[in-house]
Short mmCIF file of C-alpha atoms in Angstrom, two decimals:
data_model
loop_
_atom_site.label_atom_id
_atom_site.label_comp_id
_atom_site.label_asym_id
_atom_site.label_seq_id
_atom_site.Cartn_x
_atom_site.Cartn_y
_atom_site.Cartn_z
CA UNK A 1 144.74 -134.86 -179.35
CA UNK A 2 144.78 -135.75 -175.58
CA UNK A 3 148.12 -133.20 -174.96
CA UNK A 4 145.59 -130.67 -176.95
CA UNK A 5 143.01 -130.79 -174.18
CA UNK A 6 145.25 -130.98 -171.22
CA UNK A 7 146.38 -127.86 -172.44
CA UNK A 8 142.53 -126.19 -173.06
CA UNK A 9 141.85 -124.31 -169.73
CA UNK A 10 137.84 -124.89 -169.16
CA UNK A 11 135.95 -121.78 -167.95
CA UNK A 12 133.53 -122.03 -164.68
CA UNK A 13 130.89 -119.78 -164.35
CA UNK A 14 130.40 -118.62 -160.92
CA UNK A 15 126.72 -118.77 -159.95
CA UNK A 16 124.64 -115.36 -160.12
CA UNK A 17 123.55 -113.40 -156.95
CA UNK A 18 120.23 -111.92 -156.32
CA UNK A 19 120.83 -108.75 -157.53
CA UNK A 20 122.95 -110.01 -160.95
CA UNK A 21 119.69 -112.41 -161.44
CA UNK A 22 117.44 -109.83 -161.68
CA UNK A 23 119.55 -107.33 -163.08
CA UNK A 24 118.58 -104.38 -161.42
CA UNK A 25 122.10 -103.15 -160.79
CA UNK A 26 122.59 -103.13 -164.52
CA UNK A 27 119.45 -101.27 -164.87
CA UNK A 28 120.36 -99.05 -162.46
CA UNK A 29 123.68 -98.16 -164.27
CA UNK A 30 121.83 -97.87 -167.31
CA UNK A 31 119.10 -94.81 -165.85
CA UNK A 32 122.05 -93.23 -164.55
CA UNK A 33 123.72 -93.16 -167.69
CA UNK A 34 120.12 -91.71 -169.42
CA UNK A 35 119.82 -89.37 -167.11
CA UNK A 36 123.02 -88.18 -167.09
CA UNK A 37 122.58 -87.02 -170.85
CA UNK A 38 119.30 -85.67 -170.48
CA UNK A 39 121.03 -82.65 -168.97
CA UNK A 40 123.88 -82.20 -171.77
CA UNK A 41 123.79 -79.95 -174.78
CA UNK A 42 122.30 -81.66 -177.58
CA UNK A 43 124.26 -82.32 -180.67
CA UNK A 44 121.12 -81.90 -182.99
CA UNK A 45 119.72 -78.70 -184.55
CA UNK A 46 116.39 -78.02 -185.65
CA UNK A 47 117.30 -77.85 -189.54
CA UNK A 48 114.81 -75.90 -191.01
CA UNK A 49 115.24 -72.93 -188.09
CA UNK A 50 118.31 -73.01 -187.04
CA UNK A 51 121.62 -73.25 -189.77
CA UNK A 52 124.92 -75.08 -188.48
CA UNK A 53 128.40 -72.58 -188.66
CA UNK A 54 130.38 -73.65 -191.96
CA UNK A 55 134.29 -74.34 -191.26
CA UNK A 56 135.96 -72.12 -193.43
CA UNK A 57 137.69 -74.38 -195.79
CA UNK A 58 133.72 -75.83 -196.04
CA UNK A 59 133.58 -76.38 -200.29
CA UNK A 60 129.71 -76.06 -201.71
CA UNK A 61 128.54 -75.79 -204.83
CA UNK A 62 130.68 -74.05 -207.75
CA UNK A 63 129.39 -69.94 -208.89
CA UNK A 64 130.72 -68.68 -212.02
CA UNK A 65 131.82 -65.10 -210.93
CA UNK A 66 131.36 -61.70 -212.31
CA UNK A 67 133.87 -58.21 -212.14
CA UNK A 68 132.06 -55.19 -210.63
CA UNK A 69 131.14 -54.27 -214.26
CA UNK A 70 128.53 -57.26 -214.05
CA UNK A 71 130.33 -58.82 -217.09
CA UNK A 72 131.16 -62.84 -216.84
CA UNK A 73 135.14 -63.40 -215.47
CA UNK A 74 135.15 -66.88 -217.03
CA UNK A 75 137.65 -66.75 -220.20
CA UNK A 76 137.14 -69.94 -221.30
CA UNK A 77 140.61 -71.33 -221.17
CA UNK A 78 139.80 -74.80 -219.48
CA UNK A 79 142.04 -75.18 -216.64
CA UNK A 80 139.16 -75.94 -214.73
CA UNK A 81 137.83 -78.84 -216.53
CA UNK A 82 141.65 -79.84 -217.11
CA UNK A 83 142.06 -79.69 -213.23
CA UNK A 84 139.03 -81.39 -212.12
CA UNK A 85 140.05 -85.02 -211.29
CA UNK A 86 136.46 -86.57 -211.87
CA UNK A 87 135.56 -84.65 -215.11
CA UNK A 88 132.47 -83.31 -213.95
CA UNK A 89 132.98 -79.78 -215.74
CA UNK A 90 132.29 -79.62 -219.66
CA UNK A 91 132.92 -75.98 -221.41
CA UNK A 92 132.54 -75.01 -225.25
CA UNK A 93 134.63 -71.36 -226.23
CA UNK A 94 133.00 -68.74 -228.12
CA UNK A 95 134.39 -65.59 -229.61
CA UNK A 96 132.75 -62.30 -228.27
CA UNK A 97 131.09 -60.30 -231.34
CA UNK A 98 130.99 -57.01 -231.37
CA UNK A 99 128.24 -55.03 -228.92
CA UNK A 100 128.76 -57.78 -226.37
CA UNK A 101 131.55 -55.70 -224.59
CA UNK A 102 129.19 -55.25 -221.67
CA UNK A 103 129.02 -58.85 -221.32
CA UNK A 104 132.21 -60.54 -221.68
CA UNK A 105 135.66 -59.13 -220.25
CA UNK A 106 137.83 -60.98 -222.82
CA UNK A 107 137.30 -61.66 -226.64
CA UNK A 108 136.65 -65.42 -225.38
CA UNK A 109 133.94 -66.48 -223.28
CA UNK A 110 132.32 -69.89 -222.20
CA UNK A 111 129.11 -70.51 -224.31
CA UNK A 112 128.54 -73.90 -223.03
CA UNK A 113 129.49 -74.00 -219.03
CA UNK A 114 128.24 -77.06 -217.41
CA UNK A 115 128.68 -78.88 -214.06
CA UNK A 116 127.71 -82.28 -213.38
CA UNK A 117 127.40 -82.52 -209.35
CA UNK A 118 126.90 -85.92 -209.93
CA UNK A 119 129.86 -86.66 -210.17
CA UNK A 120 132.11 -83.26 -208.47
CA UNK A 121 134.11 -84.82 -205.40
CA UNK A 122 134.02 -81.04 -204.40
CA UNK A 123 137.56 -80.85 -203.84
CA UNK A 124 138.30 -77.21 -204.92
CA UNK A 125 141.00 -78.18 -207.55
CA UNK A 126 139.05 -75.93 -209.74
CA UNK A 127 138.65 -72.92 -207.78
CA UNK A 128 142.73 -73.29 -207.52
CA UNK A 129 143.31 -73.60 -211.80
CA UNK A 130 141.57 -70.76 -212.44
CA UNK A 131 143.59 -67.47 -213.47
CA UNK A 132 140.52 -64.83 -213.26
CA UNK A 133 138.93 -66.23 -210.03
CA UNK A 134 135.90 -67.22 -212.30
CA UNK A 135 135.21 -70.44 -210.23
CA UNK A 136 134.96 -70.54 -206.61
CA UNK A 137 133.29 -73.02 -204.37
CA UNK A 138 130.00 -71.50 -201.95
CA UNK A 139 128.91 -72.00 -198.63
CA UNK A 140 125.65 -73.75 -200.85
CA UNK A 141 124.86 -77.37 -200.21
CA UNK A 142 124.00 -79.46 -203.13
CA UNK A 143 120.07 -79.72 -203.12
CA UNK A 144 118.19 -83.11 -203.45
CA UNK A 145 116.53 -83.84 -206.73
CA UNK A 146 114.55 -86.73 -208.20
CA UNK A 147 116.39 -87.42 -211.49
CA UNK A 148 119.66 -86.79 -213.07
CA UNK A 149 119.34 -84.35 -215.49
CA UNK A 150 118.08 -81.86 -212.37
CA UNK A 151 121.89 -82.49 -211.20
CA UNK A 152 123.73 -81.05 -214.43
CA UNK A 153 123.67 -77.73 -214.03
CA UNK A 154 124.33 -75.12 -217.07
CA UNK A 155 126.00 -71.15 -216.83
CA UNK A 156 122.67 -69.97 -216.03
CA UNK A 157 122.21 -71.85 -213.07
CA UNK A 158 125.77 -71.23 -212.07
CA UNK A 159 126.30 -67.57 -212.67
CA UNK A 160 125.83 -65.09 -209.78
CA UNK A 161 123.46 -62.21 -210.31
CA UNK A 162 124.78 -59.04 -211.97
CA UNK A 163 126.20 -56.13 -209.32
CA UNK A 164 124.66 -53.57 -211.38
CA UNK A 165 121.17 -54.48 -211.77
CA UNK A 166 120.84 -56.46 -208.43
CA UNK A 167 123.55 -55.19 -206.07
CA UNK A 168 121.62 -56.94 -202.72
CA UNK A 169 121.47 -60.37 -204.73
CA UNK A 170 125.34 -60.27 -205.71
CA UNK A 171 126.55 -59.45 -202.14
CA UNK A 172 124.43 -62.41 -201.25
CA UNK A 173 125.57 -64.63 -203.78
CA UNK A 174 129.40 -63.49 -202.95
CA UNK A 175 128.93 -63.81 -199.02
CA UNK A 176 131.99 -64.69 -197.76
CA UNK A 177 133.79 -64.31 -200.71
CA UNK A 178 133.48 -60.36 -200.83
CA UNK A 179 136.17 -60.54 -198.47
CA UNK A 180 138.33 -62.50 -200.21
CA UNK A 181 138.18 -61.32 -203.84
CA UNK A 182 140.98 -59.29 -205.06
#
């Protein structure tokens, strides 16, 4: 024990100066420092007014797509929900009856699409699985809600507005994406 505390250096404080005691050189460094930022850009934007630039590889909420024809792209084969690592996407198939060839570009179509944002980790896997660039990930943040069923949300919710009836409304939707589509 006594070779332990030989060994133990012991710190001495040095005694404080006038200026250290009352610390105005430290509050001196610490204007300088404020007022040094007041004249920088801020980082904040006003929300509300002013929108912040996506990146963009930014991934929003998922849009079921339509063809210029207005009529749903979605086929129901189930990649997506296959792909999606969380299982947030549930879909029931349906055949197409006869008259609905205005609606649906194949003989199958999803009757039952549903997203649960809940639990999507909105990693895009799938926007990648699908084969008729149904699916694909906006530039839309996922709103707030107050309970959970307000965060499941069904093909109506989902699908973009048809081209034929409201051409302004589907550019919007697209954004972006208008570029992009094939």
């Amino acid at each position: 024990m006594q070779a332990l505390t030989n060994r133990v250096k012991v710190m001495e404080r040095k005694p404080m100066t006038f200026l250290e005691s009352i610390y105005l050189w430290n509050i001196l460094k610490g204007m300088a420092i404020t007022f040094k930022h007041i004249f920088k850009k801020k980082a904040t934007i006003s929300y509300p007014e002013e929108k912040r630039p996506f990146s963009p590889v930014f991934r929003g909420l998922q849009i079921l797509n339509r063809d210029e024809e207005g009529r749903e792209r979605c086929t129901a084969c189930g990649l997506c929900a296959v792909a999606c690592p969380s299982e947030a996407i549930t879909m029931e198939a349906a055949e197409r009856k006869a008259g609905e060839e205005a609606l649906y570009r194949e003989e199958k179509y999803a009757a039952r699409y549903e997203i649960n944002m809940l639990r999507c980790i909105f990693c895009g896997l799938c926007e990648e699985a699908c084969p008729k660039d149904a699916v694909y990930l906006s530039e839309t943040f996922a709103p707030s809600n107050f309970t959970r069923s307000s965060f499941i949300y069904n093909k109506s919710d989902l699908l973009i507005p048809d081209p034929k009836t409201d051409p302004e409304a589907f550019a919007k939707a697209q954004g972006n994406r208008a570029t992009k589509n094939v």
